[in-house]
CSV table of C-alpha atoms in Angstrom, one decimal:
chain,number,residue,atom,x,y,z
G,59,UNK,CA,96.3,109.3,87.2
G,60,UNK,CA,95.1,106.1,88.6
G,61,UNK,CA,95.0,105.1,84.8
G,62,UNK,CA,98.3,106.1,83.9
G,63,UNK,CA,99.7,104.0,86.7
G,64,UNK,CA,97.9,101.3,86.2
G,65,UNK,CA,99.4,101.0,82.6
G,66,UNK,CA,102.7,101.3,84.0
G,67,UNK,CA,102.2,98.4,86.1
G,68,UNK,CA,100.9,96.2,83.6
G,69,UNK,CA,103.8,97.2,81.2
G,70,UNK,CA,105.8,95.9,84.0
G,71,UNK,CA,107.7,99.5,84.4
G,72,UNK,CA,107.3,98.7,88.4
G,73,UNK,CA,107.8,95.5,89.3
G,74,UNK,CA,105.9,93.7,92.5
G,75,UNK,CA,107.2,95.3,95.4
G,76,UNK,CA,108.8,98.2,93.7
G,77,UNK,CA,108.0,101.6,95.3
G,78,UNK,CA,105.4,103.8,92.8
G,79,UNK,CA,105.7,106.6,95.0
G,80,UNK,CA,104.9,108.9,97.9
G,81,UNK,CA,101.6,111.4,98.2
G,82,UNK,CA,103.9,114.0,97.9
G,83,UNK,CA,106.3,112.4,95.0
G,84,UNK,CA,103.0,111.5,93.0
G,85,UNK,CA,101.7,115.2,93.7
G,86,UNK,CA,104.9,116.6,92.2
G,87,UNK,CA,105.1,114.5,89.5
G,88,UNK,CA,101.6,114.9,88.4
G,89,UNK,CA,100.6,118.3,89.1
G,90,UNK,CA,97.3,117.0,90.6
G,91,UNK,CA,95.9,118.5,94.2
G,92,UNK,CA,96.7,116.3,97.1
G,93,UNK,CA,92.9,114.9,97.5
G,94,UNK,CA,93.2,114.1,93.7
G,95,UNK,CA,96.3,111.9,94.2
G,96,UNK,CA,95.1,110.3,97.4
G,97,UNK,CA,92.0,108.7,95.4
G,98,UNK,CA,94.1,107.9,92.8
G,99,UNK,CA,95.8,105.6,95.0
G,100,UNK,CA,93.0,104.4,96.9
G,101,UNK,CA,91.7,103.2,93.0
G,102,UNK,CA,94.8,101.3,92.5
G,103,UNK,CA,94.8,99.6,95.8
G,104,UNK,CA,90.9,98.9,95.2
G,105,UNK,CA,91.9,97.2,92.0
G,106,UNK,CA,94.6,95.3,93.8
G,107,UNK,CA,97.4,96.7,91.6
G,108,UNK,CA,99.2,98.5,94.4
G,109,UNK,CA,99.3,98.5,98.1
G,110,UNK,CA,99.6,101.4,100.7
G,111,UNK,CA,102.6,100.5,103.3
G,112,UNK,CA,102.3,103.0,106.2
G,113,UNK,CA,104.9,104.8,108.0
G,114,UNK,CA,108.6,105.5,107.5
G,115,UNK,CA,109.9,104.2,104.2
G,116,UNK,CA,106.2,103.4,103.1
G,117,UNK,CA,104.3,104.6,99.9
G,118,UNK,CA,102.4,103.1,97.2
G,119,UNK,CA,104.1,99.9,96.1
G,120,UNK,CA,103.1,97.9,93.2
G,121,UNK,CA,101.7,94.1,93.6
G,122,UNK,CA,101.5,91.6,90.9
G,123,UNK,CA,98.7,92.2,88.5
G,124,UNK,CA,97.5,88.7,88.6
G,125,UNK,CA,96.8,86.2,85.9
G,126,UNK,CA,95.9,87.7,82.4
G,127,UNK,CA,93.2,86.7,80.2
G,128,UNK,CA,93.3,87.5,76.8
G,129,UNK,CA,90.7,87.7,74.3
G,130,UNK,CA,91.1,89.1,71.4
G,131,UNK,CA,92.1,93.0,71.7
G,132,UNK,CA,91.7,93.0,75.7
G,133,UNK,CA,93.7,92.0,78.6
G,134,UNK,CA,92.0,91.0,81.7
G,135,UNK,CA,94.2,90.7,84.9
G,136,UNK,CA,92.2,88.1,87.3
G,137,UNK,CA,92.8,87.2,90.8
G,138,UNK,CA,92.9,83.6,90.0
G,139,UNK,CA,91.2,80.9,88.0
G,140,UNK,CA,91.8,82.7,84.3
G,141,UNK,CA,90.6,79.4,82.7
G,142,UNK,CA,86.9,79.7,84.4
G,143,UNK,CA,86.8,83.6,83.8
G,144,UNK,CA,87.4,82.9,79.9
G,145,UNK,CA,85.0,80.1,79.9
G,146,UNK,CA,82.5,82.4,81.5
G,147,UNK,CA,82.8,85.2,79.0
G,148,UNK,CA,82.3,82.6,76.2
G,149,UNK,CA,79.1,81.5,77.9
G,150,UNK,CA,77.9,84.8,78.2
G,151,UNK,CA,78.6,85.5,74.4
G,152,UNK,CA,76.5,82.4,73.5
G,153,UNK,CA,73.6,83.9,75.3
G,154,UNK,CA,74.0,87.6,74.2
G,155,UNK,CA,71.8,87.5,71.0
G,156,UNK,CA,69.0,86.1,73.1
G,157,UNK,CA,69.3,88.0,75.6
G,158,UNK,CA,69.4,91.2,73.3
G,159,UNK,CA,66.4,90.1,71.4
G,160,UNK,CA,64.5,89.4,74.2
G,161,UNK,CA,65.2,92.7,75.5
G,162,UNK,CA,63.9,94.5,72.1
G,163,UNK,CA,60.6,92.2,72.5
G,164,UNK,CA,59.5,93.1,76.1
G,165,UNK,CA,61.2,96.5,77.1
G,166,UNK,CA,58.9,98.5,79.3
G,167,UNK,CA,59.3,102.3,79.8
G,168,UNK,CA,61.3,101.9,82.9
G,169,UNK,CA,63.4,99.5,81.3
G,170,UNK,CA,63.9,102.2,78.5
G,171,UNK,CA,64.9,104.8,81.1
G,172,UNK,CA,67.2,102.7,82.9
G,173,UNK,CA,69.4,101.8,80.0
G,174,UNK,CA,69.3,105.2,78.5
G,175,UNK,CA,70.9,106.2,81.7
G,176,UNK,CA,73.6,103.5,81.9
G,177,UNK,CA,74.4,104.2,78.4
G,178,UNK,CA,75.1,108.0,79.5
G,179,UNK,CA,77.1,106.5,82.2
G,180,UNK,CA,79.0,104.5,80.0
G,181,UNK,CA,80.1,107.2,77.5
G,182,UNK,CA,81.4,109.2,80.7
G,183,UNK,CA,83.1,106.2,81.9
G,184,UNK,CA,85.3,106.2,78.9
G,185,UNK,CA,87.3,109.7,80.2
G,186,UNK,CA,88.3,107.4,83.4
G,187,UNK,CA,90.1,104.6,81.8
G,188,UNK,CA,89.3,101.0,80.6
G,189,UNK,CA,88.5,99.4,83.8
G,190,UNK,CA,86.2,102.1,84.6
G,191,UNK,CA,84.7,101.5,80.9
G,192,UNK,CA,84.4,97.9,81.5
G,193,UNK,CA,82.7,98.2,84.9
G,194,UNK,CA,80.1,100.7,83.3
G,195,UNK,CA,79.4,98.5,80.4
G,196,UNK,CA,78.8,95.4,82.8
G,197,UNK,CA,76.5,97.6,84.5
G,198,UNK,CA,74.5,98.2,81.3
G,199,UNK,CA,74.7,94.5,80.1
G,200,UNK,CA,73.0,93.5,83.2
G,201,UNK,CA,70.4,95.5,83.3
G,202,UNK,CA,69.4,94.7,79.7
G,203,UNK,CA,69.5,90.9,80.8
G,204,UNK,CA,67.0,91.7,83.5
G,205,UNK,CA,64.4,92.5,80.8
G,206,UNK,CA,64.3,89.2,79.5
G,207,UNK,CA,61.6,86.9,80.8
G,208,UNK,CA,63.6,83.3,80.1
G,209,UNK,CA,64.4,83.4,83.6
G,210,UNK,CA,67.1,80.5,83.1
G,211,UNK,CA,69.1,82.5,80.5
G,212,UNK,CA,68.9,85.8,82.1
G,213,UNK,CA,69.9,83.9,85.3
G,214,UNK,CA,73.0,82.3,84.0
G,215,UNK,CA,74.4,85.5,81.9
G,216,UNK,CA,73.8,87.3,85.1
G,217,UNK,CA,75.8,84.5,87.0
G,218,UNK,CA,78.8,84.5,84.1
G,219,UNK,CA,79.1,88.4,84.4
G,220,UNK,CA,79.4,88.6,88.0
G,221,UNK,CA,81.7,85.6,88.2
G,222,UNK,CA,84.0,87.6,85.9
G,223,UNK,CA,83.4,90.9,88.0
G,224,UNK,CA,84.2,88.9,91.0
G,225,UNK,CA,87.5,87.7,89.9
G,226,UNK,CA,88.6,90.9,87.7
G,227,UNK,CA,91.3,93.3,88.6
G,228,UNK,CA,92.0,95.7,85.6
G,229,UNK,CA,91.2,95.4,82.1
G,230,UNK,CA,93.2,97.1,79.3
G,231,UNK,CA,93.5,96.7,75.6
G,232,UNK,CA,96.8,95.1,74.1
G,233,UNK,CA,99.5,96.6,71.7
G,234,UNK,CA,96.5,96.8,68.7
G,235,UNK,CA,96.6,99.2,65.9
G,236,UNK,CA,94.0,101.5,67.6
G,237,UNK,CA,94.6,104.1,70.0
G,238,UNK,CA,93.0,104.2,73.5
G,239,UNK,CA,90.6,106.6,72.2
G,240,UNK,CA,89.7,105.1,69.2
G,241,UNK,CA,89.6,101.7,71.2
G,242,UNK,CA,86.8,103.5,73.4
G,243,UNK,CA,84.9,105.1,70.5
G,244,UNK,CA,84.2,102.5,68.9
G,245,UNK,CA,83.0,100.3,71.8
G,246,UNK,CA,80.8,103.4,72.6
G,247,UNK,CA,79.3,103.5,69.1
G,248,UNK,CA,78.8,99.8,68.8
G,249,UNK,CA,76.7,99.9,72.6
G,250,UNK,CA,74.8,102.8,71.5
G,251,UNK,CA,73.6,101.1,68.6
G,252,UNK,CA,72.6,98.0,70.5
G,253,UNK,CA,70.5,100.1,73.0
G,254,UNK,CA,68.7,102.4,70.5
G,255,UNK,CA,68.0,99.0,68.5
G,256,UNK,CA,66.4,97.6,71.4
G,257,UNK,CA,64.3,100.6,72.5
G,258,UNK,CA,63.0,100.8,69.0
G,259,UNK,CA,62.2,96.8,69.1
G,260,UNK,CA,63.9,96.0,66.0
G,261,UNK,CA,65.3,92.5,66.6
G,262,UNK,CA,66.7,92.4,63.3
G,263,UNK,CA,68.4,95.5,63.9
G,264,UNK,CA,69.5,93.9,67.4
G,265,UNK,CA,71.1,90.8,66.0
G,266,UNK,CA,73.2,93.0,63.6
G,267,UNK,CA,74.3,95.0,66.6
G,268,UNK,CA,75.2,91.9,68.8
G,269,UNK,CA,77.2,90.2,65.7
G,270,UNK,CA,79.2,94.0,65.5
G,271,UNK,CA,79.8,93.9,69.5
G,272,UNK,CA,80.9,90.4,69.5
G,273,UNK,CA,83.7,91.1,66.7
G,274,UNK,CA,84.6,94.1,68.6
G,275,UNK,CA,84.1,94.0,72.1
G,276,UNK,CA,86.5,91.7,73.4
G,277,UNK,CA,85.7,90.6,77.1
G,278,UNK,CA,82.4,93.0,76.9
């Protein structure tokens, strides 16, 4: 429900300040339980896409989604500093191969167990929408970055990722030929191959996976 309303806001079906609905009207419209609708409302408010106004005449109202940063097929709504966000993504992408090759060379059994869990989390996040998927994606990449013994590269990579996270409100894919399902499926496959290559310690395979990641995975 949150993802559906999120998309409607991004598509400007609800303009800033416009009523999206009340808990009761959203429950009747969606068929979801009251508790589910309340959770969807909380998610939208947390993402900065909507605000809750209490009292008579209250309900869930759309807010401005913020500036949009477009990188390949992904639209990332940010609170501010869209240029700085795009630059941070570019710096992170430039460090990706170094970070991932280091991970393949230096991963431990604990590292392997952790990234396997985060990959599973990434797969399950796909059913919850683009923003949830992107957050799980960042969690995975941050954990991989912690494996590298190159403290300068790792610290810079992590700081760039966290800068983007702090400024991001919501993510979605733009009007590309891919369906939302296909968009997520391709990205899951690419991350799975990257993780498997790191676990195998195969640096050549890692480089190929990183090249594919850079070509397909937009702001990730």
